[in-house]
Coordinates of C-alpha atoms and ligand atoms in Angstrom, one line a residue:
M1 CA 139.4 -126.6 23.8
S2 CA 142.5 -127.9 25.4
S3 CA 145.6 -128.3 23.2
N4 CA 147.1 -130.9 25.5
H5 CA 147.4 -134.1 23.5
T6 CA 149.0 -136.3 26.3
L7 CA 147.1 -139.6 26.7
M8 CA 144.7 -139.4 29.6
G9 CA 142.5 -141.6 31.7
V10 CA 138.8 -141.1 32.2
T11 CA 136.9 -140.5 35.4
F12 CA 133.2 -140.3 36.2
I13 CA 132.7 -137.5 38.7
G14 CA 129.2 -136.2 38.5
C15 CA 125.7 -137.4 37.7
G16 CA 122.2 -136.0 37.7
A17 CA 118.7 -136.9 36.7
A18 CA 115.3 -135.3 36.0
A19 CA 111.9 -136.6 35.2
P20 CA 108.5 -134.9 34.6
E21 CA 106.3 -134.4 37.7
T22 CA 103.3 -136.1 36.2
I23 CA 103.1 -139.8 37.1
V24 CA 100.7 -142.3 35.4
L25 CA 100.0 -145.5 37.4
N26 CA 99.4 -148.9 35.7
D27 CA 95.8 -148.8 37.0
E28 CA 95.3 -145.4 35.3
L29 CA 96.6 -146.8 32.0
A30 CA 93.9 -149.5 32.3
Q31 CA 91.5 -146.6 31.6
V32 CA 93.2 -146.0 28.2
V33 CA 93.9 -149.5 26.9
D34 CA 92.7 -153.0 27.8
T35 CA 95.4 -153.9 30.4
S36 CA 95.9 -154.3 34.1
D37 CA 98.4 -153.5 36.8
E38 CA 98.8 -157.3 37.3
W39 CA 99.7 -157.9 33.6
I40 CA 102.1 -155.0 33.4
S41 CA 103.9 -155.5 36.7
S42 CA 104.2 -159.3 36.3
R43 CA 105.6 -159.1 32.8
T44 CA 107.8 -156.0 33.1
G45 CA 108.1 -155.0 36.8
I46 CA 106.8 -151.5 35.8
R47 CA 104.3 -149.9 38.2
Q48 CA 104.3 -146.3 37.0
R49 CA 106.0 -143.9 34.6
H50 CA 106.6 -140.2 34.4
I51 CA 105.0 -138.4 31.5
G52 CA 106.0 -135.0 30.1
H53 CA 103.3 -132.4 29.6
D54 CA 103.1 -129.8 26.9
R55 CA 105.2 -127.2 28.7
E56 CA 108.0 -129.7 29.4
S57 CA 110.8 -130.0 26.9
L58 CA 113.5 -132.6 26.2
A59 CA 116.1 -129.9 26.4
G60 CA 114.7 -128.6 29.7
L61 CA 114.9 -131.9 31.4
A62 CA 118.3 -132.7 29.9
T63 CA 119.6 -129.3 31.2
Q64 CA 118.3 -130.0 34.7
A65 CA 120.1 -133.3 34.8
A66 CA 123.3 -131.8 33.3
Q67 CA 123.3 -129.0 35.9
Q68 CA 123.1 -131.5 38.7
A69 CA 126.0 -133.5 37.2
L70 CA 128.1 -130.3 36.9
E71 CA 127.3 -129.3 40.5
M72 CA 128.3 -132.7 41.8
A73 CA 131.5 -132.7 39.8
G74 CA 132.3 -129.1 40.8
V75 CA 132.8 -128.1 37.2
A76 CA 131.6 -124.8 35.8
A77 CA 129.4 -124.8 32.7
E78 CA 132.0 -122.6 30.9
D79 CA 134.6 -125.4 31.5
V80 CA 132.7 -128.0 29.6
D81 CA 134.4 -128.9 26.3
L82 CA 131.8 -131.3 24.7
I83 CA 128.2 -132.1 25.2
I84 CA 126.9 -135.4 23.8
L85 CA 123.1 -135.8 23.9
A86 CA 122.0 -139.3 23.4
T87 CA 118.4 -139.2 22.3
S88 CA 115.9 -140.6 19.9
S89 CA 113.2 -138.0 20.5
A90 CA 115.0 -134.7 19.8
E91 CA 112.6 -131.8 19.4
D92 CA 114.4 -130.8 16.3
L93 CA 115.8 -133.3 13.7
F94 CA 118.7 -131.0 13.3
G95 CA 119.5 -131.8 17.0
S96 CA 118.7 -130.6 20.5
A97 CA 122.2 -130.7 22.0
C98 CA 123.0 -127.0 21.1
R99 CA 119.8 -125.8 22.8
I100 CA 121.1 -127.5 26.0
Q101 CA 124.5 -125.9 25.5
A102 CA 122.9 -122.5 25.4
Q103 CA 120.6 -123.2 28.4
L104 CA 123.6 -124.4 30.5
G105 CA 125.8 -121.5 29.4
A106 CA 128.4 -123.9 28.3
T107 CA 129.7 -121.3 26.0
K108 CA 132.9 -123.0 24.8
A109 CA 131.4 -126.5 24.4
V110 CA 130.7 -128.2 21.1
A111 CA 127.4 -130.1 21.3
F112 CA 125.9 -132.8 19.1
D113 CA 123.2 -135.4 19.2
L114 CA 123.9 -139.1 19.1
T115 CA 121.0 -141.4 18.1
A116 CA 121.3 -145.0 19.2
A117 CA 117.9 -145.6 21.0
C118 CA 118.3 -147.3 24.4
S119 CA 122.0 -148.0 23.7
G120 CA 122.6 -144.3 23.3
F121 CA 124.0 -143.5 26.7
V122 CA 126.6 -146.3 26.6
F123 CA 127.5 -145.3 23.1
G124 CA 127.8 -141.7 24.3
V125 CA 130.1 -142.7 27.2
V126 CA 132.4 -144.6 24.8
T127 CA 132.5 -141.7 22.3
A128 CA 133.3 -139.3 25.1
A129 CA 136.1 -141.5 26.3
Q130 CA 137.8 -141.3 22.9
F131 CA 138.0 -137.5 23.2
L132 CA 139.2 -137.6 26.8
R133 CA 141.8 -140.3 26.4
S134 CA 143.4 -138.6 23.5
G135 CA 143.7 -135.5 25.6
V136 CA 141.7 -133.4 23.2
Y137 CA 139.0 -132.5 25.7
R138 CA 139.0 -132.4 29.5
N139 CA 135.3 -132.1 30.5
V140 CA 132.5 -133.9 28.7
L141 CA 128.9 -134.1 29.6
V142 CA 127.1 -137.2 28.4
I143 CA 123.3 -136.8 28.6
G144 CA 120.7 -139.5 27.9
A145 CA 117.2 -138.0 27.5
D146 CA 114.0 -139.2 25.9
L147 CA 110.4 -138.3 25.8
L148 CA 109.0 -141.4 24.1
S149 CA 105.5 -140.7 25.4
R150 CA 105.3 -138.4 22.4
W151 CA 106.0 -141.3 20.0
V152 CA 104.0 -144.1 21.6
D153 CA 100.7 -145.2 20.2
W154 CA 98.5 -144.8 23.3
Q155 CA 96.0 -147.2 21.7
D156 CA 98.6 -150.0 21.4
R157 CA 98.8 -151.9 24.7
N158 CA 101.8 -153.9 23.4
T159 CA 104.0 -150.8 23.6
C160 CA 102.3 -147.9 25.5
V161 CA 102.6 -149.6 28.9
L162 CA 106.4 -149.9 28.6
F163 CA 107.8 -146.4 28.1
G164 CA 108.3 -143.3 30.3
D165 CA 110.0 -139.9 30.0
G166 CA 113.2 -138.6 31.7
A167 CA 116.8 -137.4 31.4
G168 CA 120.1 -138.4 33.1
A169 CA 123.6 -137.1 32.8
V170 CA 127.2 -137.8 33.8
L171 CA 130.2 -135.5 33.8
M172 CA 133.3 -137.4 32.5
Q173 CA 136.7 -135.8 33.0
G174 CA 140.2 -136.6 31.7
T175 CA 142.8 -137.5 34.3
I176 CA 146.4 -138.3 34.6
N177 CA 145.5 -140.9 37.2
P178 CA 144.6 -144.4 36.2
D179 CA 141.8 -144.8 33.7
R180 CA 138.4 -145.5 35.4
L181 CA 136.9 -146.9 32.2
L182 CA 138.1 -150.4 32.4
G183 CA 136.5 -151.9 29.3
F184 CA 133.8 -151.4 26.7
E185 CA 132.2 -153.1 23.7
I186 CA 129.6 -151.6 21.4
S187 CA 127.7 -153.5 18.6
S188 CA 125.0 -153.3 16.0
D189 CA 122.9 -155.8 14.1
G190 CA 121.0 -154.0 11.4
S191 CA 119.6 -157.3 10.0
Q192 CA 117.1 -157.1 13.0
N193 CA 116.3 -153.5 12.4
C194 CA 112.6 -154.1 11.8
C195 CA 112.1 -155.4 15.4
L196 CA 111.9 -151.9 16.9
N197 CA 111.2 -148.8 14.9
L198 CA 110.1 -145.2 15.1
S199 CA 110.0 -144.7 11.3
F200 CA 109.3 -142.1 8.8
K201 CA 106.4 -142.8 6.5
P202 CA 106.8 -141.1 3.2
E203 CA 103.9 -139.6 1.3
L204 CA 104.5 -139.0 -2.4
R205 CA 104.1 -135.4 -3.7
E206 CA 104.6 -134.4 -7.3
L207 CA 106.6 -131.1 -7.1
I208 CA 106.5 -130.4 -10.8
P209 CA 105.5 -132.8 -13.6
G210 CA 107.9 -135.8 -13.5
V211 CA 109.5 -134.8 -10.2
V212 CA 108.1 -136.8 -7.3
L213 CA 109.4 -136.2 -3.8
T214 CA 108.5 -137.7 -0.5
Q215 CA 107.2 -135.7 2.5
G216 CA 105.6 -137.4 5.4
K217 CA 105.5 -138.0 9.1
Y218 CA 107.1 -140.1 11.7
Q219 CA 105.0 -143.1 12.8
Y220 CA 104.5 -144.4 16.3
I221 CA 106.9 -146.9 17.9
T222 CA 106.4 -150.4 16.6
M223 CA 108.1 -153.4 18.3
N224 CA 108.3 -157.1 18.1
G225 CA 108.5 -157.6 21.9
K226 CA 109.4 -161.3 21.8
E227 CA 112.3 -160.8 19.4
V228 CA 113.7 -157.8 21.4
Y229 CA 113.4 -159.9 24.6
R230 CA 115.3 -162.8 23.0
F231 CA 117.9 -160.5 21.6
A232 CA 118.5 -158.8 25.0
I233 CA 118.9 -161.9 27.1
N234 CA 121.4 -163.4 24.6
R235 CA 123.5 -160.4 23.6
V236 CA 123.7 -158.5 26.8
P237 CA 125.3 -161.1 29.0
D238 CA 127.8 -162.0 26.3
A239 CA 128.8 -158.3 25.9
I240 CA 129.2 -157.8 29.7
D241 CA 131.2 -161.1 29.9
K242 CA 133.6 -159.7 27.3
V243 CA 134.1 -156.4 29.1
I244 CA 134.7 -158.2 32.4
H245 CA 137.4 -160.2 30.7
Q246 CA 138.8 -157.1 29.0
A247 CA 139.1 -155.5 32.5
H248 CA 140.9 -158.6 33.8
L249 CA 138.0 -159.1 36.4
T250 CA 135.5 -161.7 37.2
S251 CA 131.8 -161.2 37.8
A252 CA 132.5 -161.4 41.5
D253 CA 134.4 -158.2 41.2
I254 CA 131.3 -156.3 40.0
D255 CA 129.8 -154.2 42.8
W256 CA 126.8 -152.9 40.8
L257 CA 125.1 -154.0 37.6
I258 CA 123.2 -151.1 36.0
L259 CA 121.4 -152.3 32.9
H260 CA 119.1 -150.4 30.6
Q261 CA 115.8 -150.4 32.5
A262 CA 113.6 -152.0 29.9
N263 CA 112.1 -154.8 31.8
Q264 CA 112.7 -156.4 35.2
R265 CA 112.6 -159.9 33.7
I266 CA 115.4 -159.0 31.3
M267 CA 117.5 -157.6 34.2
D268 CA 116.9 -160.8 36.3
A269 CA 117.8 -163.1 33.4
V270 CA 121.0 -161.2 32.6
A271 CA 122.1 -161.1 36.2
L272 CA 121.4 -164.8 36.6
R273 CA 123.5 -165.7 33.5
L274 CA 126.4 -163.5 34.9
Q275 CA 125.9 -165.0 38.4
I276 CA 125.6 -161.5 39.8
P277 CA 123.3 -161.6 42.9
P278 CA 120.0 -159.5 42.9
E279 CA 121.2 -157.2 45.6
K280 CA 123.9 -155.9 43.2
V281 CA 121.4 -155.1 40.5
V282 CA 120.3 -151.5 40.4
S283 CA 116.7 -151.3 39.3
N284 CA 114.2 -148.5 39.2
V285 CA 112.1 -149.7 36.3
A286 CA 109.1 -149.9 38.6
K287 CA 109.1 -146.1 39.1
Y288 CA 110.1 -144.9 35.6
G289 CA 109.3 -147.6 33.0
N290 CA 111.7 -147.7 30.0
T291 CA 113.1 -144.2 29.6
S292 CA 115.3 -145.3 26.7
A293 CA 118.7 -143.4 26.6
A294 CA 117.9 -141.8 30.0
S295 CA 117.4 -145.0 32.0
I296 CA 121.0 -145.9 32.9
P297 CA 122.1 -142.4 34.1
I298 CA 118.8 -142.0 36.0
A299 CA 119.4 -145.4 37.8
L300 CA 123.1 -144.5 38.4
T301 CA 122.1 -141.1 39.9
E302 CA 119.5 -142.6 42.2
A303 CA 122.0 -145.2 43.5
V304 CA 124.7 -142.6 44.0
R305 CA 122.4 -140.2 45.8
A306 CA 121.1 -143.0 48.0
G307 CA 124.7 -143.7 49.1
K308 CA 124.6 -147.2 47.6
I309 CA 127.3 -146.5 44.9
Q310 CA 130.5 -145.2 46.6
T311 CA 133.7 -143.8 45.2
G312 CA 135.8 -146.7 43.8
D313 CA 132.9 -149.1 43.2
T314 CA 133.1 -151.1 40.0
I315 CA 130.0 -150.8 37.9
A316 CA 129.0 -153.0 34.9
T317 CA 126.5 -151.3 32.6
S318 CA 124.8 -152.3 29.3
G319 CA 122.4 -150.5 27.0
F320 CA 120.4 -152.3 24.3
G321 CA 117.6 -151.7 22.0
A322 CA 116.6 -150.4 18.5
G323 CA 119.1 -150.8 15.7
L324 CA 119.3 -153.4 16.9
S325 CA 122.2 -152.2 19.0
W326 CA 123.9 -152.9 22.3
G327 CA 126.9 -151.9 24.3
A328 CA 128.5 -152.7 27.6
A329 CA 131.1 -150.9 29.8
I330 CA 132.8 -151.4 33.1
F331 CA 133.9 -148.3 35.0
K332 CA 134.8 -147.3 38.5
W333 CA 132.7 -144.5 40.0
G334 CA 134.4 -141.3 41.2
N335 CA 137.9 -139.9 41.3
Ligands
ACO401 N1 98.0 -155.8 28.8 C1 97.4 -156.9 28.7 N2 97.7 -157.8 27.8 C2 98.7 -157.5 26.9 C3 99.4 -156.3 26.9 C4 99.0 -155.4 28.0 N3 99.7 -154.3 28.1 N4 100.3 -156.3 26.0 C5 100.2 -157.5 25.3 N5 99.2 -158.2 25.9 C6 98.7 -159.5 25.5 C7 99.0 -159.8 24.0 O1 98.1 -159.3 23.2 C8 99.0 -161.4 24.1 O2 97.7 -161.8 24.0 P1 97.3 -163.0 23.1 O3 98.0 -164.2 23.6 O4 95.8 -163.1 23.3 O5 97.7 -162.6 21.7 C9 99.5 -161.7 25.5 O6 99.3 -160.5 26.3 C10 100.9 -162.1 25.6 O7 101.7 -161.2 24.9 P2 103.2 -161.5 24.7 O8 103.7 -160.6 23.6 O9 103.4 -163.0 24.5 O10 103.8 -161.2 26.1 P3 105.3 -161.3 26.5 O11 105.3 -162.3 27.6 O12 106.2 -161.6 25.4 O13 105.6 -159.9 27.2 C11 106.8 -157.9 26.6 C12 105.6 -158.8 26.3 C13 106.7 -157.4 28.1 C14 106.7 -156.7 25.7 C15 108.1 -158.7 26.4 O14 108.0 -159.3 25.2 C16 109.3 -157.8 26.5 O15 109.6 -157.4 27.6 N6 110.0 -157.6 25.4 C17 111.2 -156.7 25.4 C18 110.7 -155.4 25.1 C19 111.6 -154.3 25.4 O16 112.4 -154.4 26.3 N7 111.6 -153.3 24.5 C20 112.3 -152.1 24.7 C21 113.7 -152.2 24.1 S1 114.6 -150.8 24.3 C22 114.5 -149.7 23.1 O17 115.4 -149.6 22.2 C23 113.3 -148.7 23.0

């Protein structure tokens, strides 16, 4: 850990992504539940999703994504100070971040999980920025990773068609140069918590006479799709609008809009409200479905690798989902 407490700026200098090899097409899902490629693609834009098999692990995918981010940034694993793993599908309720720390060989890094569903990556970036701006840490890996295929009810066509598995990562570094994180806003509304859940169902057990405890299991994902849709198309444009103002910009200054890849219709509606043209909207929901905390860093990585996003480009991003929670940030890519 650095003992330099000079106020610093933040840069985003590396990214990476990984997804399981196995792909399930919409038509193949129609063999599992009563659905069709036409229904799924017209309502969501999704055409396929990657699904992890039994030998694939959340930590393994996250480590792959993180290694790519380190390589692009030219930062050695031993120089990472902090690893934040945004996930809602940790393989261990005590957290999976430390396993990634070990697999990376990031021996001096402190590592912890952050649970905020599909907002997790943006919440992670904002958390990382606090450590970097204060000068406490110099190199922070923010990873978004989820294997929601493990938590989806494959008999429930309302939800199982939506989700896919994957991991993405960014390396954020402290700098004495101007801060590349131009604005952020993170929010929660627990009054709508019941709209989207992966909840624990307690089963009563009498330990000794008069002492009843609860042991149980986590249930499959449940979702009120219409409410989540309404929430997203209202809250997300407002949040992005706020951060655009915070950054003293207008929506015309945004080079790329990278939203949480939940649904193409949500992305289109948000872009329309912000008057950001479709060619500036980064979308890969057709290929991956909704990968929860992983979706933004996967989309970012693909756009950077394709040469679309260039150093100095201004990116507006927003994650939203269970909690309900949402967050937006504006940052410039690269050094
Ligand atoms: N295939 C065929 N029919 C289906 C399917 C399916 N996969 N799923 C639902 N239907 C049926 C419904 O049963 C319903 O039939 P009915 O009218 O006979 O009852 C009909 O299609 C219409 O269903 P709606 O729910 O009205 O469909 P809607 O247009 O609202 O689209 C959707 C559903 C795509 C889920 C939409 O509500 C949505 O995108 N919501 C946002 C969801 C989201 O983004 N969630 C992730 C948040 S991120 C996170 O934190 C995990």
